[in-house]
C-alpha positions as a Python dict, from the first residue, in 0.01 Angstrom:
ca = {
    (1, 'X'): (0, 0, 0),
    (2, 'X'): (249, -211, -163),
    (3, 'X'): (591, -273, 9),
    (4, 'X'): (894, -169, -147),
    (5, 'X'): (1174, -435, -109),
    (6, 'X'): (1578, -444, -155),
    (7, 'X'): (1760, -791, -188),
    (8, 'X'): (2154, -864, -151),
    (9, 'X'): (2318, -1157, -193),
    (10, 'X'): (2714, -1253, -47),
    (11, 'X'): (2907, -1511, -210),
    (12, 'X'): (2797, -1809, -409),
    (13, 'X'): (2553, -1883, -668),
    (14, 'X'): (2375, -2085, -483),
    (15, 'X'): (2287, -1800, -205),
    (16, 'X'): (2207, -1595, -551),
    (17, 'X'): (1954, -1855, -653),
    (18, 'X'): (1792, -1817, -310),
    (19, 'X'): (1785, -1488, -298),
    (20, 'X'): (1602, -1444, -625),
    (21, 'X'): (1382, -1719, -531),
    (22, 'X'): (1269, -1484, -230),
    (23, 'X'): (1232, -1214, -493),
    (24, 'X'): (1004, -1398, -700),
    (25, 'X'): (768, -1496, -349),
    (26, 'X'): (782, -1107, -311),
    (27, 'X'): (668, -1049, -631),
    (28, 'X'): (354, -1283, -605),
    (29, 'X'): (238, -1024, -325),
    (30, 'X'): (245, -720, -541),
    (31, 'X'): (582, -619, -336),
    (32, 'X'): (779, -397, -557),
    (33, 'X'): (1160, -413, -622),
    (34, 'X'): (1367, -117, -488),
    (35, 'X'): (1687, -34, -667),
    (36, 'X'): (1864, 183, -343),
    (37, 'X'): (1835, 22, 45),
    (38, 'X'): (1735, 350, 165),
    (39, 'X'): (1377, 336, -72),
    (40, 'X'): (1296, -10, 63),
    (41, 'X'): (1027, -117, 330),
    (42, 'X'): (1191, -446, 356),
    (43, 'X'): (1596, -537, 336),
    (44, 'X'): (1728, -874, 247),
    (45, 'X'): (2047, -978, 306),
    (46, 'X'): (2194, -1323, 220),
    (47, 'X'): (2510, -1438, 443),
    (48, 'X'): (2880, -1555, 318),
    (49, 'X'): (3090, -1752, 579),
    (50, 'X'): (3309, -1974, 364),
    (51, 'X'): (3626, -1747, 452),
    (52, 'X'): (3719, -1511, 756),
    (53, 'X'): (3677, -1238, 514),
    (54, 'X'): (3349, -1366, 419),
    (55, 'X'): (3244, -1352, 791),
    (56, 'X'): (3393, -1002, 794),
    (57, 'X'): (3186, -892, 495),
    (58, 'X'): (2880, -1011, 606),
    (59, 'X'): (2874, -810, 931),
    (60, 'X'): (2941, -496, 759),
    (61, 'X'): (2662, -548, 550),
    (62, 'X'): (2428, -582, 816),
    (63, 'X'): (2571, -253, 1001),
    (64, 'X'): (2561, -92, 710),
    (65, 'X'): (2204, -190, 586),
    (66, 'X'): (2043, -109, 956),
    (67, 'X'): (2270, 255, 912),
    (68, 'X'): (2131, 329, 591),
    (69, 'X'): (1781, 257, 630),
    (70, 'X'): (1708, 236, 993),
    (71, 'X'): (1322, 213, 907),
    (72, 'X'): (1352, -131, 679),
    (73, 'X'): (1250, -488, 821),
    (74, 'X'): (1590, -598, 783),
    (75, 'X'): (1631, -965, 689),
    (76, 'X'): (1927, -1204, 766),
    (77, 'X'): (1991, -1509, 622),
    (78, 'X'): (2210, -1780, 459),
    (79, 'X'): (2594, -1927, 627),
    (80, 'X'): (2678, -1626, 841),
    (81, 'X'): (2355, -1604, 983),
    (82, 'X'): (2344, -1990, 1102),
    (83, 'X'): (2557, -1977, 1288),
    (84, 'X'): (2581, -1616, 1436),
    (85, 'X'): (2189, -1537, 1478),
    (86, 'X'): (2232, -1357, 1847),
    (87, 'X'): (2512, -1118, 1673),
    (88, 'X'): (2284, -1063, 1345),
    (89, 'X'): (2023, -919, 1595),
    (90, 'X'): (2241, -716, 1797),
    (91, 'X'): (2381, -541, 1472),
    (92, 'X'): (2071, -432, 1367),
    (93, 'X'): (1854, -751, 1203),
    (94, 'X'): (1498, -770, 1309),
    (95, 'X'): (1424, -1120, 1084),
    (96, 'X'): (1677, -1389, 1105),
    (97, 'X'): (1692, -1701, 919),
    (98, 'X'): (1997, -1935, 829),
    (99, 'X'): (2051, -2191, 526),
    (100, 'X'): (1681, -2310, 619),
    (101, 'X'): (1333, -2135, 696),
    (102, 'X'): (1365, -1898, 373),
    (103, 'X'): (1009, -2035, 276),
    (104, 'X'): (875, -1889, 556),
    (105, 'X'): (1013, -1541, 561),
    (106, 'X'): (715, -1333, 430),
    (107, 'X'): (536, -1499, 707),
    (108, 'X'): (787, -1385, 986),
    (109, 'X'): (786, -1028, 760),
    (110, 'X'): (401, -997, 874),
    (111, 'X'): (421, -1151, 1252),
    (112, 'X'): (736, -857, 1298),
    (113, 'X'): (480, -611, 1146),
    (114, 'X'): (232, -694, 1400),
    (115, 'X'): (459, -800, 1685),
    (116, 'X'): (782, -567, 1671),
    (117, 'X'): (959, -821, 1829),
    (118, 'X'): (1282, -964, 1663),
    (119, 'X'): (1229, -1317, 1501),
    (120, 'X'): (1526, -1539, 1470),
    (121, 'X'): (1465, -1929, 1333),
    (122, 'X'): (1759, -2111, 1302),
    (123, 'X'): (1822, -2500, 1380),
    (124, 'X'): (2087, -2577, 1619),
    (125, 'X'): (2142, -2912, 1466),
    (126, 'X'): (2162, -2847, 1037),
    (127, 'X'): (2266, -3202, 952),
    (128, 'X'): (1950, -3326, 974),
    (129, 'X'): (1786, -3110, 672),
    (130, 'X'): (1529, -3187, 413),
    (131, 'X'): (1558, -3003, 75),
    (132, 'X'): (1360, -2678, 104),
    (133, 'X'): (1133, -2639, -211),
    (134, 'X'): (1161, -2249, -319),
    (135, 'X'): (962, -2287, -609),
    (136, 'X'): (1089, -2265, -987),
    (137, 'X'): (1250, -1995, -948),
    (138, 'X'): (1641, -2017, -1090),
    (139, 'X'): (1883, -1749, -1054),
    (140, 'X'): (1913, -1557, -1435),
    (141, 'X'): (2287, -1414, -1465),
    (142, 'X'): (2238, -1246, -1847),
    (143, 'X'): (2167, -1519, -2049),
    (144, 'X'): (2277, -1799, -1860),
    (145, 'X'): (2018, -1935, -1559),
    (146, 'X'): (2141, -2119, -1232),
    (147, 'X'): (1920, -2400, -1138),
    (148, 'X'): (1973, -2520, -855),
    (149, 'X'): (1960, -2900, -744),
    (150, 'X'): (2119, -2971, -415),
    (151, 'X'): (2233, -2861, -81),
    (152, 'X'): (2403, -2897, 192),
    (153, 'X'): (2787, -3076, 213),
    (154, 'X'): (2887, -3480, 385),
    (155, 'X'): (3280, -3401, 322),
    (156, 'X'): (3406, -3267, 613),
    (157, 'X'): (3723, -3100, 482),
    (158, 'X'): (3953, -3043, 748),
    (159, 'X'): (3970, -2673, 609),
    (160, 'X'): (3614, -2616, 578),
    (161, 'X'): (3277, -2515, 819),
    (162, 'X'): (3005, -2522, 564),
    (163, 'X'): (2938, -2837, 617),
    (164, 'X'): (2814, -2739, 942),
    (165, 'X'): (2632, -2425, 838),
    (166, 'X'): (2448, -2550, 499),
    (167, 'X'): (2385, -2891, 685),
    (168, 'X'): (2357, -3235, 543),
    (169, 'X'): (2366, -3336, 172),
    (170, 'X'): (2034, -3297, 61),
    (171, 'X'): (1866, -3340, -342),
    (172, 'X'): (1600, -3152, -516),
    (173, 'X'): (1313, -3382, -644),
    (174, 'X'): (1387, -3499, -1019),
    (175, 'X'): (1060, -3339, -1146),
    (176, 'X'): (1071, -3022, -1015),
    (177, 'X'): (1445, -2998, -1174),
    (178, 'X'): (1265, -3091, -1506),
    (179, 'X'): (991, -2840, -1466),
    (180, 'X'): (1222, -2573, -1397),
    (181, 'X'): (1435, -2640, -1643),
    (182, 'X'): (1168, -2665, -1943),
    (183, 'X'): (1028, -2357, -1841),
    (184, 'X'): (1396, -2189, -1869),
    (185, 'X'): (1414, -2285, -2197),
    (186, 'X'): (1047, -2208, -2323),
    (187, 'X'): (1119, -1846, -2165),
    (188, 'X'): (1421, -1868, -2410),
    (189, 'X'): (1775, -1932, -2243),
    (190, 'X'): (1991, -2093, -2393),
    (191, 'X'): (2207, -2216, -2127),
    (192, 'X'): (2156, -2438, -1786),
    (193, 'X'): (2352, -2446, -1524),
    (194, 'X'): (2350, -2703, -1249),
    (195, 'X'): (2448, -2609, -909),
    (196, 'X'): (2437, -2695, -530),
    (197, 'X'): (2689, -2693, -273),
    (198, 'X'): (2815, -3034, -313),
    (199, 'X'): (2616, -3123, -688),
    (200, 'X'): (2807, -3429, -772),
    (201, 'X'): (2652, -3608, -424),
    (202, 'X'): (2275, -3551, -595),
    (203, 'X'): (2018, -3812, -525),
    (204, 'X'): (2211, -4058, -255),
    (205, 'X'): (1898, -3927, -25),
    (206, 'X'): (1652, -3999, -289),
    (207, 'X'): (1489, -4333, -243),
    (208, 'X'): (1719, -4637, -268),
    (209, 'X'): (2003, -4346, -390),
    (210, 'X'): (2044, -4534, -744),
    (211, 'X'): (1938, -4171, -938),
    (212, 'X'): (2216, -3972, -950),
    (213, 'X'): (2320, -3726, -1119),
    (214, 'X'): (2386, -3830, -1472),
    (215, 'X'): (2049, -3966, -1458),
    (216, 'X'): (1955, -3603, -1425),
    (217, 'X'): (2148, -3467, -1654),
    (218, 'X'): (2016, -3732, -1916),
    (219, 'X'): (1652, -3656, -1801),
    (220, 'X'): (1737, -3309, -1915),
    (221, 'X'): (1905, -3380, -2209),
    (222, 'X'): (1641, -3635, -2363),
    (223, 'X'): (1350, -3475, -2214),
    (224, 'X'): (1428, -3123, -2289),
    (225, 'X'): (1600, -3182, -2682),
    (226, 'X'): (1577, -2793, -2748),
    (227, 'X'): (1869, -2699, -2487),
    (228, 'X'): (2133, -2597, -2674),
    (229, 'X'): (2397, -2592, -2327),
    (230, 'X'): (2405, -2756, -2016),
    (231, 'X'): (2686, -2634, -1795),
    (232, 'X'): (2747, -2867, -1410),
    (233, 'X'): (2883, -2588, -1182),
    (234, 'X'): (3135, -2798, -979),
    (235, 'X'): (3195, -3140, -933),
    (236, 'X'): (3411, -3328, -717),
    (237, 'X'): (3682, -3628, -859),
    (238, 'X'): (3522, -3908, -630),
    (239, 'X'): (3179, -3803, -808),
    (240, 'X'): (3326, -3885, -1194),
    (241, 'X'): (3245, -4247, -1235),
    (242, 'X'): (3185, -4485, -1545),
    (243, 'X'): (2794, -4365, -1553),
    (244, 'X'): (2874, -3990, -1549),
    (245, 'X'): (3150, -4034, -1850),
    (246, 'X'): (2921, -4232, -2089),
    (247, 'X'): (2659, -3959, -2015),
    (248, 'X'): (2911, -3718, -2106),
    (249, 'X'): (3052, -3951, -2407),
    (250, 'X'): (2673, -3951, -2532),
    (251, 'X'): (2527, -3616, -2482),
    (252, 'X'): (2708, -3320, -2670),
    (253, 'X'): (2455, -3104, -2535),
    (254, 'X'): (2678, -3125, -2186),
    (255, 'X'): (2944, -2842, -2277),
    (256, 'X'): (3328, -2910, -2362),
    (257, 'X'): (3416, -2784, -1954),
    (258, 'X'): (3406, -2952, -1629),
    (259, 'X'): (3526, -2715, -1281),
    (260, 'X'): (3709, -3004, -1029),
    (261, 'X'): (3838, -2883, -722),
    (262, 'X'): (4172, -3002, -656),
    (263, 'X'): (4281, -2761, -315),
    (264, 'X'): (4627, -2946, -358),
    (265, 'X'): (4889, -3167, -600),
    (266, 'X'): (5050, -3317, -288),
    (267, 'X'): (4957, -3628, -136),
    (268, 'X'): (5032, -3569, 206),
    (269, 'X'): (4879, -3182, 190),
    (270, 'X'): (4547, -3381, 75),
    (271, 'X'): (4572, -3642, 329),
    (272, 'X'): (4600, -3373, 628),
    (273, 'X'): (4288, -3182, 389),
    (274, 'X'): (4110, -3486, 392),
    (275, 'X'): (4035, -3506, 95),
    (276, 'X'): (3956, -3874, 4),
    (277, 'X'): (4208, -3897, -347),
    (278, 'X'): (4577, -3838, -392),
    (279, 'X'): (4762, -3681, -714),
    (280, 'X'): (4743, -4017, -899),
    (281, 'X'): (4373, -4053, -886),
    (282, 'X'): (4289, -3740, -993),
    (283, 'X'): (4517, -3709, -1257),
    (284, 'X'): (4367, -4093, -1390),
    (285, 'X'): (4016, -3950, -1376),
    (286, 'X'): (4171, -3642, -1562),
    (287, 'X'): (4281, -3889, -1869),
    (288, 'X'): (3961, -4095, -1860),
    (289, 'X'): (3722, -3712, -1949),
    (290, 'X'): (4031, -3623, -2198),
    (291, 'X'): (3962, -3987, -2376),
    (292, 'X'): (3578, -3878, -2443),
    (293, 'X'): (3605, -3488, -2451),
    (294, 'X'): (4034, -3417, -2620),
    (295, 'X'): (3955, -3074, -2610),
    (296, 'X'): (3798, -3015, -2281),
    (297, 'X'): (3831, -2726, -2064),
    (298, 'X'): (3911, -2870, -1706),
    (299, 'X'): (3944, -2609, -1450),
    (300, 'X'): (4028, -2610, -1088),
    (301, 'X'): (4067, -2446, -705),
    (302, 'X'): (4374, -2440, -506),
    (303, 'X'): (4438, -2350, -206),
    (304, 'X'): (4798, -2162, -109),
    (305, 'X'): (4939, -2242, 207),
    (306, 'X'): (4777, -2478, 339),
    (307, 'X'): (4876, -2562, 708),
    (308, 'X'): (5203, -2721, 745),
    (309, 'X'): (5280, -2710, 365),
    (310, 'X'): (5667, -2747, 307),
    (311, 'X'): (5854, -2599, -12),
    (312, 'X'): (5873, -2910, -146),
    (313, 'X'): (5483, -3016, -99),
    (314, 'X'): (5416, -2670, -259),
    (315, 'X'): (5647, -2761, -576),
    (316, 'X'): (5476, -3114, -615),
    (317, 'X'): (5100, -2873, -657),
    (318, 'X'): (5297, -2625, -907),
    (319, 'X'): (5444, -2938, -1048),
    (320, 'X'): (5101, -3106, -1060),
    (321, 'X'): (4883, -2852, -1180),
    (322, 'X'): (5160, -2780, -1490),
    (323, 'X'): (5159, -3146, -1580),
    (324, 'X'): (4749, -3179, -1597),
    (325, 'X'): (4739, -2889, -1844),
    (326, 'X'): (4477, -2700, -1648),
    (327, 'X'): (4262, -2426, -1853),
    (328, 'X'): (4223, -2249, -1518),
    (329, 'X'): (4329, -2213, -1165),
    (330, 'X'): (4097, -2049, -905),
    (331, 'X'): (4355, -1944, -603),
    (332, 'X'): (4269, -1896, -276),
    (333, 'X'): (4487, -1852, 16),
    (334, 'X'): (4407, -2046, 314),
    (335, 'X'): (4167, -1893, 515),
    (336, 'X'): (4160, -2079, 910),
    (337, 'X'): (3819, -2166, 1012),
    (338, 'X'): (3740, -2211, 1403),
    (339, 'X'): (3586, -2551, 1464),
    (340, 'X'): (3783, -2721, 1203),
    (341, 'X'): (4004, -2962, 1245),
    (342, 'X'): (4269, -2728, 1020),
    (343, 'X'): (4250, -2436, 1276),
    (344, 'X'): (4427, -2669, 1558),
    (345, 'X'): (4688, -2676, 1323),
    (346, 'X'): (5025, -2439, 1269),
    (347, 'X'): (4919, -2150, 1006),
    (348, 'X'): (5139, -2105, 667),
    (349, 'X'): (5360, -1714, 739),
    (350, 'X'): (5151, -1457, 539),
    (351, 'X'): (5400, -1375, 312),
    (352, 'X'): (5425, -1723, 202),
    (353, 'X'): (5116, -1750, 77),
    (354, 'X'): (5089, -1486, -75),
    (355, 'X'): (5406, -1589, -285),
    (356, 'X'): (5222, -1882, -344),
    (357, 'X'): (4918, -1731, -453),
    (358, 'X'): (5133, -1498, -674),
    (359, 'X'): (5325, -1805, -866),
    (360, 'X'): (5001, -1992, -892),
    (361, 'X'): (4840, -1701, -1070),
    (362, 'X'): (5146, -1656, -1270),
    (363, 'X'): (5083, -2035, -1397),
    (364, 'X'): (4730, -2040, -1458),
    (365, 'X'): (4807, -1733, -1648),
    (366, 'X'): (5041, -1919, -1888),
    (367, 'X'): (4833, -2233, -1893),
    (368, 'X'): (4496, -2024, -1986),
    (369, 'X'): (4702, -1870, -2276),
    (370, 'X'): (4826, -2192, -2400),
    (371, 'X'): (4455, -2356, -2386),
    (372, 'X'): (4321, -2049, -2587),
    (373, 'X'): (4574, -2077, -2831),
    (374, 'X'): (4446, -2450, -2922),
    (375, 'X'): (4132, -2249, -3059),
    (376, 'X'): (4309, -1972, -3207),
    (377, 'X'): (4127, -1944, -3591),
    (378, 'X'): (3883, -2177, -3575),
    (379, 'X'): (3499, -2164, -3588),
    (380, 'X'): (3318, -2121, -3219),
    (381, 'X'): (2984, -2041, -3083),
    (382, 'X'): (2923, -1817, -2802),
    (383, 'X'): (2651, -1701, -2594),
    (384, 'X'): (2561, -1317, -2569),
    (385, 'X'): (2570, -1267, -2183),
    (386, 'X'): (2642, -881, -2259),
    (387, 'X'): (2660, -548, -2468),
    (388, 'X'): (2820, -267, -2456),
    (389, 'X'): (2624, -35, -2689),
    (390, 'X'): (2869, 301, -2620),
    (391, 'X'): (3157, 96, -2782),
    (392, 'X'): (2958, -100, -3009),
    (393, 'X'): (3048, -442, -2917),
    (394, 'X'): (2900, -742, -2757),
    (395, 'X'): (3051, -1005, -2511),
    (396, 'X'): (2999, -1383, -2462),
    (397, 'X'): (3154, -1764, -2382),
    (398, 'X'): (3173, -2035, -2580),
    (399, 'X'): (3072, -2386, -2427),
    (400, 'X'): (3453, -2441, -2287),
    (401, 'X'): (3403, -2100, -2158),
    (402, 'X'): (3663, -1883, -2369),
    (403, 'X'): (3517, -1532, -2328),
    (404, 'X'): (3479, -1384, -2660),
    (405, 'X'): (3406, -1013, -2817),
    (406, 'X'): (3270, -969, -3125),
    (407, 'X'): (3106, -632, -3300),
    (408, 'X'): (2719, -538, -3185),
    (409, 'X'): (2581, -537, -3456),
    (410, 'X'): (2207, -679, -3384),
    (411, 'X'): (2354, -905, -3177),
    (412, 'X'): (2096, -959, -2876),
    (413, 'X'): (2093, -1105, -2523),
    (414, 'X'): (2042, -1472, -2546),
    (415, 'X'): (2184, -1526, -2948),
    (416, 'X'): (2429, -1802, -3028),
    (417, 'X'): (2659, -1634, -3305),
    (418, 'X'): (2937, -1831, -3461),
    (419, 'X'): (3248, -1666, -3511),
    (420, 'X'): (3631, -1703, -3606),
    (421, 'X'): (3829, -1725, -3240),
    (422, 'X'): (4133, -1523, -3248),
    (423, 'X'): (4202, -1430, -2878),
    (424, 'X'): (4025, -1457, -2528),
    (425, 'X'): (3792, -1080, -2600),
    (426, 'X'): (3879, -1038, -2949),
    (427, 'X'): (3746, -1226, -3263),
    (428, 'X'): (3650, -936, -3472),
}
């Protein structure tokens, strides 16, 4: 009898990339894909622990799961998991797993089938990883697939645990990227996009470390000529160096938007973040894409808050972020993390950040509107990520990601339509 399964994936796209990966290995045993827990033989559940909240979330899943389908093998894996196997088990997980081992879980699936007795493999020490092969299997979000090509995080930001939970930096080999990523496009998407929890560090563990990433993205964009898009989903300042820009000087196929996580516009918030660049840097490396790419679509994270921040290292971010022209800012407020080195540190009042959060918001608001506005009557191409048939129109982003809306028509999933851009969802 085949087995009926039920996956759910918490917070990034990497963890949705692994998920369907697992999917994909349930699939090549004739395993079935339920649409409600409570018709599944098997429960999946992939972890979040970036945030308190995420932590938070995670364990409610797992009660919940175990509640609604006490039956199911329930499965545990990803951030949370790592590092709080013994309470994953006690709320109601009978496989656990954490940002390694996934490979192996339809093997632990038939030794708790035969055994009964809960499984839990996860590493005490995750900073000595290798890359774990899931097979070509990339996460599809519409039209747009997430191929993923690294793991694991060396940073150590004084805010952040992951480094300890996903484990050392670690690269996907070059030709399985490639093979992936032809066989994306021969099954017709029209969009790539790279991603890993620290993607800009690809390839320093590969052999002598001289293939990076640009040498990657080149692979792809000589080697695969019929891409229309390639999309990097994050990259870090440090990681933007004199190879990467005459990549992105010589390959138009690399879309008009780059996402760089800047957390803060003060110097001395960064230094305590540890984050190895200050204002200057990052607003030099800023200048240096704008000289190859004018019309670029550079977007960002912040974080509000931060421990210690004054009123006056809080204007100097505001001040920052308005002076770099930013198409986007991603706000968080600063979430304390035991076991980093922020968490010895005095927390930011509540209410303060969340005026910070609401002026940041307010910003990015104004700057989005004023990046748009650059593109206001002029020819674009989107992407159809989605329809809405009831109301007869159909959604998608252009390559610097301005979200457009346009009328059905016989407009399909997967079609590049050019069109006159008049405002961020309407351009008919």
């Amino acid at each position: 009898m085949s087995k009926k399964y039920f996956l759910h994936s918490l917070g990034c796209k990497v963890n949705s990339y692994e998920t369907a990966a697992l999917g994909i290995d349930f699939q090549k045993h004739q395993w079935k894909s339920a649409e409600r827990v409570e018709e599944a033989d098997i429960v999946v559940l992939n972890t979040c622990s970036v945030t308190g909240r995420a932590d938070q979330k995670s364990r409610q899943h797992i009660s919940s799961f175990r509640k609604r389908n006490p039956k199911a093998i329930l499965v545990v894996m990803g951030c949370y998991s790592q590092k709080h196997a013994k309470e994953s088990v006690a709320l109601g997980a009978n496989i656990v797993v954490g940002t390694a081992g996934r490979s192996k879980i339809v093997d632990y699936i038939g030794q708790f089938e035969k055994e009964g007795k809960a499984i839990a493999d996860v590493k005490a020490d995750s900073r000595k990883e290798k890359y774990e092969e899931l097979g070509s299997n990339a996460f599809c979000e519409n039209s747009r697939a997430f191929l993923k090509v690294q793991d694991g995080c060396d940073n150590f930001c004084s805010y952040c645990y992951i480094p300890f939970l996903r484990g050392n930096s670690r690269s996907r080999e070059p030709r399985a990227v490639l093979e992936e990523a032809k066989a994306l496009v021969e099954a017709g998407y029209k969009e790539i996009v790279l991603t890993g929890i620290e993607t800009g560090s690809y390839g320093r563990d590969l052999g002598d470390g001289s293939y990076r990433l640009p040498d990657l993205m080149e692979g792809i964009c000589t080697k695969i000529p019929e891409l229309p898009r390639l999309r990097i989903s994050s990259i870090e300042e440090s990681e933007i160096d004199d190879w990467f820009l005459d990549v992105l000087k010589r390959y138009p196929v690399i879309v008009d938007h780059l996402h760089i996580p800047l957390q803060s516009g003060s110097a001395s918030v960064l230094k305590r973040m540890k984050r190895h660049y200050g204002p200057e840097e990052f607003a030099s490396k800023i200048g240096r894409i704008r000289q190859i790419r004018p019309e670029i679509a550079i977007t960002t994270d912040v974080i509000a808050g931060f421990p210690g921040e004054s009123d006056e290292e809080w204007k100097e971010t505001m001040d920052f972020c308005s002076s770099i022209g930013f198409a986007e800012i991603h706000v968080f407020p600063f979430s304390m993390r035991p076991g980093t080195f922020a968490a010895t540190l005095k927390d930011t009042d509540p209410k303060v950040k969340k005026a910070r959060v609401r002026d940041l918001l307010e910003l990015s608001k104004g700057l989005r509107l004023s990046y748009e506005k650059r593109f206001w009557g002029r020819q674009v191409e989107i992407l159809i990520e989605n329809t809405d048939e009831e109301n007869g129109f159909a959604y998608g982003h252009t390559p610097n990601y301005l979200l457009c809306r346009v009328p059905l028509e016989h407009h399909q999933h997967g079609d590049l339509v050019s069109i006159i851009y008049k405002s961020e969802i309407s351009s008919d």
